[in-house]
Coordinates of C-alpha atoms in Angstrom, one line a residue:
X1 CA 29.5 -4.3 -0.3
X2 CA 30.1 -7.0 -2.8
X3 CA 33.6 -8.2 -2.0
X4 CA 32.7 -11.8 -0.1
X5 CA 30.2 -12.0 -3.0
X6 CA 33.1 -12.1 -5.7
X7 CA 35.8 -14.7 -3.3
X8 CA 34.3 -17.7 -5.9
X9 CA 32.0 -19.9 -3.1
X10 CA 32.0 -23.5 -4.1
X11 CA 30.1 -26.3 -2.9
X12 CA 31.1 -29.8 -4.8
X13 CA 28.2 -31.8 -6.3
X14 CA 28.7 -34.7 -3.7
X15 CA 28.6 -32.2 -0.8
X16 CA 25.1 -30.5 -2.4
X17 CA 23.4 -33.9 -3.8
X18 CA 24.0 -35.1 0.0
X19 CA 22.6 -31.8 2.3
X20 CA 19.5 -31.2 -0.2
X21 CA 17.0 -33.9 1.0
X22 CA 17.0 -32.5 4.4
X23 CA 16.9 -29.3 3.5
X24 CA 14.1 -29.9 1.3
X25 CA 12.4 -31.8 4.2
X26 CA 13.0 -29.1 6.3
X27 CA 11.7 -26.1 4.1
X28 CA 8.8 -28.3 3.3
X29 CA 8.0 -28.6 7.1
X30 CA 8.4 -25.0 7.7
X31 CA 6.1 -24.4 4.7
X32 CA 3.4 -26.1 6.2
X33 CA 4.2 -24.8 10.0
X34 CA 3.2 -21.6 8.3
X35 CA 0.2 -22.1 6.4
X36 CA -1.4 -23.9 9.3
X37 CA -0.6 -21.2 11.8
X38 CA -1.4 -17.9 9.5
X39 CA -0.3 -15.5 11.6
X40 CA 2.6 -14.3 9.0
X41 CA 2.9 -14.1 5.4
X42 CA 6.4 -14.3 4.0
X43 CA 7.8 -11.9 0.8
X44 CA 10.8 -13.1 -1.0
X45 CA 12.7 -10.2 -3.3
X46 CA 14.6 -11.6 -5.3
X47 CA 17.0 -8.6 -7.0
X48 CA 20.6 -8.5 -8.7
X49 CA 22.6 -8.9 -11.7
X50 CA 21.4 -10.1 -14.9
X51 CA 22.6 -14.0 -15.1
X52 CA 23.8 -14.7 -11.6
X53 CA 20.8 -17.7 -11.2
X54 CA 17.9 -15.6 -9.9
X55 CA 15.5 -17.6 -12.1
X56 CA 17.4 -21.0 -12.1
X57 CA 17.0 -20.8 -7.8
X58 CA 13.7 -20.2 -7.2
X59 CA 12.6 -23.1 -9.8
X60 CA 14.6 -24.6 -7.3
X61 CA 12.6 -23.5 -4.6
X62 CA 9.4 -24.3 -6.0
X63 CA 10.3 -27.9 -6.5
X64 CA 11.8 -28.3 -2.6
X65 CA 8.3 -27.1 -1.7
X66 CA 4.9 -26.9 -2.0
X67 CA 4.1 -24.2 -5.1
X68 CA 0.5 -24.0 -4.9
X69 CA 1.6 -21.9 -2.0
X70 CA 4.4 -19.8 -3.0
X71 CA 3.0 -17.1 -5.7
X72 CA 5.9 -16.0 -7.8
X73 CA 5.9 -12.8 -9.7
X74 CA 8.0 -11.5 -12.4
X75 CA 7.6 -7.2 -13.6
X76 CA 8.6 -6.4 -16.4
X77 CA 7.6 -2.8 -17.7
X78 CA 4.4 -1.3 -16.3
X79 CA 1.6 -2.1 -18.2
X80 CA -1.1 0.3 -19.7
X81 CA -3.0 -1.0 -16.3
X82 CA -0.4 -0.2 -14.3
X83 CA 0.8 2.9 -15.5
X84 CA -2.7 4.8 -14.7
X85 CA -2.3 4.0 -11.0
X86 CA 0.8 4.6 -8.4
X87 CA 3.9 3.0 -8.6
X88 CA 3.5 1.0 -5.6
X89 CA 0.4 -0.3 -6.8
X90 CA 1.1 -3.5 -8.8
X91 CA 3.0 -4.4 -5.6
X92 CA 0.5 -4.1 -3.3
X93 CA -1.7 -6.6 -5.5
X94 CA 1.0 -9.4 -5.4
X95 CA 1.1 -9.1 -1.9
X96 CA 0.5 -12.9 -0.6
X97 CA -1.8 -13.0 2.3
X98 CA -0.5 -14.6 6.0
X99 CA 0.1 -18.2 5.7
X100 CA 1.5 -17.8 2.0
X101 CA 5.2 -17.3 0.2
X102 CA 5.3 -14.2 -2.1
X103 CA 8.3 -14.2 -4.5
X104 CA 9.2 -11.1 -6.1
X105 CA 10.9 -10.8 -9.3
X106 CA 12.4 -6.9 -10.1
X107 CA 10.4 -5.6 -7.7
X108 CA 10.2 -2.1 -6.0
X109 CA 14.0 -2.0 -6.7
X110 CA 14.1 -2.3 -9.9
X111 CA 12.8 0.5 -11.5
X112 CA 14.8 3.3 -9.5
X113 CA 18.2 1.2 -10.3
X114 CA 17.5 1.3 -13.8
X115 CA 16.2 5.1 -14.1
X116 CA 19.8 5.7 -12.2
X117 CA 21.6 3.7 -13.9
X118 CA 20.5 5.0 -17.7
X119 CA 20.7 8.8 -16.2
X120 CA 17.1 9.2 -16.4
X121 CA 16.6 10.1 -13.1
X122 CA 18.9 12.5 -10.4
X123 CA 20.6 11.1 -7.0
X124 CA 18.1 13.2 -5.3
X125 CA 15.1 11.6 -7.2
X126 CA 16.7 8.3 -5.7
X127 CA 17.0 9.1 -2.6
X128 CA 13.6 10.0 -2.4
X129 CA 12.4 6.7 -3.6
X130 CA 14.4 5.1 -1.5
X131 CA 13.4 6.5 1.6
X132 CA 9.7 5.9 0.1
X133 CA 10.7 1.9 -0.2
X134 CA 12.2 2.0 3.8
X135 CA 9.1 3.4 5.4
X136 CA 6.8 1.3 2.8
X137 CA 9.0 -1.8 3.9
X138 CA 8.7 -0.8 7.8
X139 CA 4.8 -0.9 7.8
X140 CA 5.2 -4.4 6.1
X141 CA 7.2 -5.1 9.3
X142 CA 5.2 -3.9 11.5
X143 CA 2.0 -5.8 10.0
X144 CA 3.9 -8.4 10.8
X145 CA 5.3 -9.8 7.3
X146 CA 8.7 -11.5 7.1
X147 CA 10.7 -9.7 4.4
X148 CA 13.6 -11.7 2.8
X149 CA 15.7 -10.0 0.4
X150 CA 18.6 -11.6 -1.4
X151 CA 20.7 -9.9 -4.2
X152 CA 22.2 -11.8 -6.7
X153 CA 26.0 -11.0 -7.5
X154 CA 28.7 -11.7 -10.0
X155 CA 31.8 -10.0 -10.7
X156 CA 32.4 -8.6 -13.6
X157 CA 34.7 -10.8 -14.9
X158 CA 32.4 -14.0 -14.2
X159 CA 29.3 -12.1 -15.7
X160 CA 31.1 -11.8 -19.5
X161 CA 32.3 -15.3 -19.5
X162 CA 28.5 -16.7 -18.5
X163 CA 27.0 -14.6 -21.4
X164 CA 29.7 -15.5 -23.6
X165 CA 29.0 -19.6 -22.7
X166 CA 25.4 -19.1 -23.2
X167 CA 25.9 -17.2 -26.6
X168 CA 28.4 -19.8 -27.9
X169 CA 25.6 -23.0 -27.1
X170 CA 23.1 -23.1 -29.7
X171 CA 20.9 -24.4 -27.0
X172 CA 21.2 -21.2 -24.5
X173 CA 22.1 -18.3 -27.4
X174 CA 18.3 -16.9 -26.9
X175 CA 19.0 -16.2 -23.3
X176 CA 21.9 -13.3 -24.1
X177 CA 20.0 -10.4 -25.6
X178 CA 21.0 -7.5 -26.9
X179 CA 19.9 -5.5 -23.4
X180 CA 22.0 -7.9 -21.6
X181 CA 25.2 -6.7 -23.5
X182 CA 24.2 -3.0 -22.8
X183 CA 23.2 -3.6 -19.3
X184 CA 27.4 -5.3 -18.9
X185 CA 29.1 -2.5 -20.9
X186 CA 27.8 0.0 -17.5
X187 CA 28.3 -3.1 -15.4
X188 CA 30.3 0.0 -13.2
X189 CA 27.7 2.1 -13.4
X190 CA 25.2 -0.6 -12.2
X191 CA 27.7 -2.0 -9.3
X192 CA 28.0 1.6 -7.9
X193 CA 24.4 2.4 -7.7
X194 CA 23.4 -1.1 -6.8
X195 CA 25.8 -0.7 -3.8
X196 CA 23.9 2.6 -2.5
X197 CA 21.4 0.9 -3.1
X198 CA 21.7 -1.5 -0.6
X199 CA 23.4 0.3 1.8
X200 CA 20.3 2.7 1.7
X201 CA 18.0 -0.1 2.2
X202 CA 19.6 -2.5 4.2
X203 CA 18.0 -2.1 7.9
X204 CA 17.2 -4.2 11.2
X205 CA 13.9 -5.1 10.1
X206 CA 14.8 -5.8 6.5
X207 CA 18.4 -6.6 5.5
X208 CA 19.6 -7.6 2.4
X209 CA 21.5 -11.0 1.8
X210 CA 24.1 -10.8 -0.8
X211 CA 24.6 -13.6 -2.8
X212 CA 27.8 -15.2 -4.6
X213 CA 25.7 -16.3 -7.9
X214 CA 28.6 -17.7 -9.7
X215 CA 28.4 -21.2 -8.1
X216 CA 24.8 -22.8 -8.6
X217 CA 25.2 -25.6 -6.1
X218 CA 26.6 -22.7 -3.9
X219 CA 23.7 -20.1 -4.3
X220 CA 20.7 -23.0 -4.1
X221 CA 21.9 -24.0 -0.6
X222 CA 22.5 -20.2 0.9
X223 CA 19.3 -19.1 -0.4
X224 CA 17.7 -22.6 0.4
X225 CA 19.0 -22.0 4.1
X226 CA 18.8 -18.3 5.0
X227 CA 15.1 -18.7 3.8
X228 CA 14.5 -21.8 6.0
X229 CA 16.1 -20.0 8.5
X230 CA 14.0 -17.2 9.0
X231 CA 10.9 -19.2 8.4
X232 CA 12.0 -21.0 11.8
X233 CA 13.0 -18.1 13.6
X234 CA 9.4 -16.1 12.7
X235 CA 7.8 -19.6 13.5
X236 CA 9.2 -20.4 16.7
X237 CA 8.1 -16.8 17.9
X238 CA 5.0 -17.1 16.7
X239 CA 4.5 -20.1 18.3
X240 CA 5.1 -18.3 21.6
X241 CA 3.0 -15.1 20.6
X242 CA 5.5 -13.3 19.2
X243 CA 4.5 -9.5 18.6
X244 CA 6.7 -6.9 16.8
X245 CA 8.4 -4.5 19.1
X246 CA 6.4 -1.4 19.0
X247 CA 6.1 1.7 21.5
X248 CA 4.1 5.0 20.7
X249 CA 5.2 8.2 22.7
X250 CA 1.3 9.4 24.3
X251 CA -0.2 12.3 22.6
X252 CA -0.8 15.6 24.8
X253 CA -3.2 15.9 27.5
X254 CA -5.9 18.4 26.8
X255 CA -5.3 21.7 28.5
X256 CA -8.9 23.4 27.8
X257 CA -12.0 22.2 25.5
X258 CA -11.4 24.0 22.4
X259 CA -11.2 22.0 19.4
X260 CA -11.7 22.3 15.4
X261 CA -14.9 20.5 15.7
X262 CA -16.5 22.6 18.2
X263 CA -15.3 25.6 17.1
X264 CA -16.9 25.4 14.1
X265 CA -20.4 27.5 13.4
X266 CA -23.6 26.5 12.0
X267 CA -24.6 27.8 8.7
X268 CA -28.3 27.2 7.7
X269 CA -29.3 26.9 4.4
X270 CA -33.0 27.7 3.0
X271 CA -34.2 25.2 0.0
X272 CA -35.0 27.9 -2.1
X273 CA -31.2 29.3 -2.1
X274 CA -29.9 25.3 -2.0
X275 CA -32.3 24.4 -5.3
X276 CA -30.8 27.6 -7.2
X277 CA -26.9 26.2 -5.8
X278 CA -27.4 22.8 -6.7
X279 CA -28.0 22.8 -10.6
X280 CA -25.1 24.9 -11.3
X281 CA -22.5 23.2 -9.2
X282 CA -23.3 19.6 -10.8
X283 CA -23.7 21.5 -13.7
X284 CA -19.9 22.6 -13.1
X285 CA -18.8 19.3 -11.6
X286 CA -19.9 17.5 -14.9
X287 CA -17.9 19.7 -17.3
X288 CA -14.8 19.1 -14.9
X289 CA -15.1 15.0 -14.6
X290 CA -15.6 15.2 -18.6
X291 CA -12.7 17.6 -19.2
X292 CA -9.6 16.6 -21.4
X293 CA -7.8 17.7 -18.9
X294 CA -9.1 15.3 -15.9
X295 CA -8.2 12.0 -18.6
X296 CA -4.7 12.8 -17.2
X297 CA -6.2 12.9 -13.4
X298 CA -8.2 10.7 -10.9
X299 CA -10.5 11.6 -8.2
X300 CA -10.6 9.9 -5.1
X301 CA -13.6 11.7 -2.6
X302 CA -13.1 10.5 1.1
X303 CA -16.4 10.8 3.4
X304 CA -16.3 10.9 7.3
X305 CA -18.4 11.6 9.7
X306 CA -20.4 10.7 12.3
X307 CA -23.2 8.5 12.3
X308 CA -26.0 10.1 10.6
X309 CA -24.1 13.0 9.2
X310 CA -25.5 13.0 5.6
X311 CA -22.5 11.3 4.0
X312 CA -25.0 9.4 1.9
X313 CA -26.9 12.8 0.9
X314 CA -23.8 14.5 -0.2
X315 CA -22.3 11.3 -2.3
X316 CA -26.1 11.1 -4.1
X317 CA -25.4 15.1 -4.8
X318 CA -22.0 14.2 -6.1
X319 CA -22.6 11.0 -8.3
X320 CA -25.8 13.3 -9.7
X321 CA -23.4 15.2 -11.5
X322 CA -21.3 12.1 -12.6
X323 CA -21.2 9.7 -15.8
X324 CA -22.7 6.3 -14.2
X325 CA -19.3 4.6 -16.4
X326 CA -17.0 7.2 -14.6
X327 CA -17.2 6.4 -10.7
X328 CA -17.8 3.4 -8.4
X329 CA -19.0 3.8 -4.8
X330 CA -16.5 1.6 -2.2
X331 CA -18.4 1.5 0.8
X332 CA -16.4 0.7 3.4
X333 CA -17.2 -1.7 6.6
X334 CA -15.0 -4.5 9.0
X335 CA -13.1 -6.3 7.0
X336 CA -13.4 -9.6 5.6
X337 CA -11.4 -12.4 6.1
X338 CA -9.5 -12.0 2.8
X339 CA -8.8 -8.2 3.5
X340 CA -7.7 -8.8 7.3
X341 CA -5.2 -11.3 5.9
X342 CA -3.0 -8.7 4.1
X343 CA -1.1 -5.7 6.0
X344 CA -4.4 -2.6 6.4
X345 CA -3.9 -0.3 3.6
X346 CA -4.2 -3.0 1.2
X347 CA -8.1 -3.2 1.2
X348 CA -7.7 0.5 -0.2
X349 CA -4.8 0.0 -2.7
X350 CA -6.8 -2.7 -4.1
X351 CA -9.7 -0.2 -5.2
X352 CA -7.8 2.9 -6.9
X353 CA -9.3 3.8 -10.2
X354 CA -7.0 4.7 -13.4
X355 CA -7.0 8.1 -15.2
X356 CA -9.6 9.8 -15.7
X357 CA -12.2 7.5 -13.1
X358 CA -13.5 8.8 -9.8
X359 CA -13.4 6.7 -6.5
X360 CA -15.9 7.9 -3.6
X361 CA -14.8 6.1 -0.4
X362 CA -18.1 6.1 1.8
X363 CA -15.6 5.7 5.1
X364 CA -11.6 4.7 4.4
X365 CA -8.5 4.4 5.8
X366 CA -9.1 6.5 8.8
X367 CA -11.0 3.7 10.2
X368 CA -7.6 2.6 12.2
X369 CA -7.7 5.8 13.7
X370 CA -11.1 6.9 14.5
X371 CA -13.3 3.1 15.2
X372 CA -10.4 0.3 15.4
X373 CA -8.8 3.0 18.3
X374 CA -11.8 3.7 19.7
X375 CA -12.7 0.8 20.2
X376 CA -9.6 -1.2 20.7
X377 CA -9.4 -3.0 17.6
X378 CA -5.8 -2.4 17.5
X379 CA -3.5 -1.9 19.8
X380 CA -1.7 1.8 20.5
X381 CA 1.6 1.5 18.5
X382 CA -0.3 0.5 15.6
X383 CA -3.1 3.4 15.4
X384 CA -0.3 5.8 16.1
X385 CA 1.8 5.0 13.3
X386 CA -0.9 5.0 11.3
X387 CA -0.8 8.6 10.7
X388 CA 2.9 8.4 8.9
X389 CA 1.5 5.3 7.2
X390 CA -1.5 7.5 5.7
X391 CA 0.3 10.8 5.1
X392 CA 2.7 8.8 3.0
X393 CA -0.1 6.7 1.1
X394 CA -2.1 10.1 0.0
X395 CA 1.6 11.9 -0.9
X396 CA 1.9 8.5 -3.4
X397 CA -1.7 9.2 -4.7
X398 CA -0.8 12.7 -5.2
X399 CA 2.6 12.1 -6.8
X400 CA 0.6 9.7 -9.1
X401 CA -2.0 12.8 -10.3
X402 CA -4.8 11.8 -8.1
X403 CA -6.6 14.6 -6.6
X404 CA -7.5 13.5 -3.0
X405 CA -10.3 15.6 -1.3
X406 CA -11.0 14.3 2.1
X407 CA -14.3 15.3 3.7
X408 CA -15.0 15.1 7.7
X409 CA -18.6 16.1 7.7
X410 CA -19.3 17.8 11.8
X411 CA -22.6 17.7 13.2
X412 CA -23.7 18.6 17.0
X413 CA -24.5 15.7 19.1
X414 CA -28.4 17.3 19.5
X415 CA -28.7 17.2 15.8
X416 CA -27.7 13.6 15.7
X417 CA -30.1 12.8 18.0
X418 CA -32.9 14.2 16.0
X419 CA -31.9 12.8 13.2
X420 CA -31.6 8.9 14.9
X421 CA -35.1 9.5 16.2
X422 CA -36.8 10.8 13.0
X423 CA -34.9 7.7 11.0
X424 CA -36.8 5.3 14.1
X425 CA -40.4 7.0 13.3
X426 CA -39.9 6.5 9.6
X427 CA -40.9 2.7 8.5
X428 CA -38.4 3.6 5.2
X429 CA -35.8 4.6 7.2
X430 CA -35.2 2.0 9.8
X431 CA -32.6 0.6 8.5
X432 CA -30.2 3.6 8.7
X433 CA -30.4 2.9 12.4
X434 CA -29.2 0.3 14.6
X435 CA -28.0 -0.6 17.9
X436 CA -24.2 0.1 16.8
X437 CA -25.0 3.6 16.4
X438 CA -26.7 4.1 19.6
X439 CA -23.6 2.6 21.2
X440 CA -21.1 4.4 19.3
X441 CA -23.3 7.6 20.7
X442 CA -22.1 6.7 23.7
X443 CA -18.7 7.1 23.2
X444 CA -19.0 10.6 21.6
X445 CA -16.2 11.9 23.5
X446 CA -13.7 9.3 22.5
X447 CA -14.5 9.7 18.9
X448 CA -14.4 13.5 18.9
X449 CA -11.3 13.7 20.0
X450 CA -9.9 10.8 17.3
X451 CA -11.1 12.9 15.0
X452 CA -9.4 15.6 16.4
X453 CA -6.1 14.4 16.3
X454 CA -7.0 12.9 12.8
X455 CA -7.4 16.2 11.4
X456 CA -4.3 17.8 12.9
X457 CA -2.1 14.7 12.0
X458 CA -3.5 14.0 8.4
X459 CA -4.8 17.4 6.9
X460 CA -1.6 18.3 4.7
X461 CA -0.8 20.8 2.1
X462 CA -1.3 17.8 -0.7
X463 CA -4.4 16.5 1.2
X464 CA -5.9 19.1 3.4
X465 CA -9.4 17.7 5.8
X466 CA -12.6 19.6 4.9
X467 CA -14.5 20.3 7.8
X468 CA -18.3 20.7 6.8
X469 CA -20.7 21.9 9.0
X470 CA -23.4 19.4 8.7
X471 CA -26.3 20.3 10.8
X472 CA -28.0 21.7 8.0
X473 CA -28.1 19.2 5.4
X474 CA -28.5 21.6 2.2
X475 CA -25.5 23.7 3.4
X476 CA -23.5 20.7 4.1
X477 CA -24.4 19.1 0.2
X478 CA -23.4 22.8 -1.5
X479 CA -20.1 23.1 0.9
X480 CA -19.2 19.2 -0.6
X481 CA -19.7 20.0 -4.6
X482 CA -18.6 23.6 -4.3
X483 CA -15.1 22.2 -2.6
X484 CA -14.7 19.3 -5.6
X485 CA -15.3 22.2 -8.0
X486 CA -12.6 24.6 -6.5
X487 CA -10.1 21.7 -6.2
X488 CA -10.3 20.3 -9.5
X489 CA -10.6 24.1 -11.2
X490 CA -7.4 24.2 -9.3
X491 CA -5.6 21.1 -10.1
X492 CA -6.6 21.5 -14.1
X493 CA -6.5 24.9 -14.6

């Protein structure tokens, strides 16, 4: 994969010094097309051998355009922050919102080259991650974000002799650490994986762009140019509407009415059995949350449901049982314009809690499957891959030792009429009501079967759905702590 990266590129000083004020013009131009048309943001990865110019280039870059905004980022080893949360969650933070220029230092790529490299980890364990990285970098595709990644080369040869010059200058000799000479004794080693690597990882909507770093006139103007152009190319697409290229196969027709909402049975609850259930589950609940065991753990609680369900009821019941310091409520509604700036699932990333911390999501990520496709937020393609996009976001969670418990909670459409007309004859309770609920009433249909497919497509073996009957409030409240209990009894042991 390497070999045009090693032929020595060369571009004389006369030839660069002449081409970079209009390039620099030109990047500068396109910098500005983007930030006035916001329809795209643009992530740079920058990724490859240790003193082939990574850092040297995009200075470079940053002083051919505009830096206020292009938001560079440089990780290093997780920190203490970091480590309590997914892997992919320090990169979701630095993700720059449309209009903006993300550049990546040692980004998702880094950490599984090194764990291969060193031995700590197995082909299989790569593998894994890298097909994690491919679907992660597909979504960022499909949101619309133009991913440019650019590996920086040298030969082995050409990497001794630039640590060796940089040793021997007084000037330089604290660049060339003692890692550097470990990481070029399995120079190999790193070249072979690197190359899997790549091949892995190089696809249509995300390719990677090898480049020969031994030349630093050479390298500024490839980088310099294969950035500016596919700035123009997005641009000039954008500029006529340009949409990814998505299809969705349809999902099957109904044969009969039977579904897993209607097929479930009401349980009613009397408040002398729910007042003697109560105290001991919270009871049960606060020994969990306060274990040793859960320090190592999060909890993130997911509450659906239609309107006027008792989601709020059963969170109250939950958080009763909590340490005010241990959980925060996230409340979720449309987006803001900060949040609808970023690819979807990064409102949610944003929020997950480090060891030992619950998160309650009062509504989540399902929103793109139940309302947005309702209601034709978004179009088809994008609600249907959704699903995958989901399923792999809770596996990451899970991988990561949070517990996920996801709660759909069912009631009959009777019941919520009941309950929307009591909420209207109560002065303290008009506000639970509005005209978007008597709307989205009118739609039951369409939502019932969104949730539907929802719970076939999402409930998994890591993060099953928890169907709770909901017409009786108290039996709905016990069903939601006695669930937590069992799962986290489970998880701890």
């Amino acid at each position: 994969m390497f070999e045009s990266a090693e032929l020595g590129h060369r571009t004389a000083r006369q030839a660069f010094e002449a081409a970079v004020p209009g390039l620099r013009a030109e990047l500068l131009d396109a910098q500005f097309d983007l930030l006035e048309l916001r329809q795209f943001a643009v992530v740079v990865l920058i990724n490859g051998v240790d003193k082939a110019g990574k850092g040297e280039t995009v200075n470079l870059l940053n002083e051919w355009m505009d830096p206020r905004h292009i938001q560079t980022w440089a990780f290093d080893a997780p920190t203490v922050e970091e480590s309590e949360r997914p892997f992919m969650w320090r990169f979701w933070r630095a993700l720059p919102p449309r209009g903006k220029i993300g550049v990546l230092f040692n980004n998702w790529y880094a950490q599984p080259l090194a764990e291969r490299v060193e031995g700590a980890s197995k082909r299989a364990q790569l593998d894994q991650r890298l097909d994690d990285i491919r679907r992660f970098e597909a979504m960022l595709a499909h949101e619309g974000v133009l991913l440019v990644k650019f590996w920086f080369h040298l030969s082995k040869g050409e990497q001794k002799r630039r640590l060796k010059a940089l040793q021997k200058d007084a000037r330089t000799r604290w660049r060339v650490t003692e890692r550097d000479w470990r990481y070029f004794e399995l120079y190999d080693r790193y070249r072979e994986v690197a190359g899997h690597i790549l091949r892995t990882t190089s696809t249509a909507e995300a390719p990677w762009l090898i480049v020969d770093g031994s030349d630093a006139n050479y390298r500024a103007l490839f980088v310099g140019r294969t950035l500016l152009s596919a700035l123009r190319r997005r641009l000039d697409a954008a500029s006529q509407h340009w949409m990814p290229r998505l299809s969705a196969a349809p999902l099957p027709p109904r044969v009969d009415a039977l579904n897993v909402l209607d097929a479930l049975v009401r349980h009613d609850m009397k408040r002398k059995e729910y007042d003697q259930l109560l105290e001991p589950l919270q009871g049960r609940l606060a020994l969990l949350s306060r274990s040793e065991a859960f320090r190592r753990r999060a909890l993130v609680l997911v509450f659906e449901g239609m309107d006027a369900a008792g989601k709020g009821g059963a969170i109250r019941r939950v958080v009763g049982a909590l340490d005010a310091r241990q959980y925060r409520i996230v409340p979720i509604a449309a987006p803001t314009e900060e949040e609808r700036a970023q690819p979807y699932l990064w409102r949610f990333w944003r929020h997950l809690p480090p060891r030992g911390k619950v998160l309650i999501f009062d509504r989540s990520w399902y929103g793109r499957v139940l309302v947005e496709r309702v209601e034709g937020y978004c179009t088809e393609a994008d609600w249907m891959r959704a699903y995958a996009e989901i399923n792999d976001f809770e596996d990451e969670l899970v991988a990561a030792g949070v517990v996920v418990i996801k709660f759909w909670l069912a009631i009959s459409k009777d019941e919520q009429l009941a309950r929307f007309k009591a909420r209207e004859a109560e002065p303290h309770k008009h506000f639970k009501i509005t005209d978007e609920d008597w709307r989205n009433r009118d739609r039951w249909d369409d939502y019932s079967r969104a949730v539907c497919d929802m719970v076939d497509r999402t409930s998994t073996e890591y993060a099953p759905w928890t169907l709770v009957e909901a017409d009786d409030k108290h039996y709905a409240r016990i069903k939601v702590l006695r669930t937590i209990c069992e799962r986290l009894e489970a998880v701890l042991g």
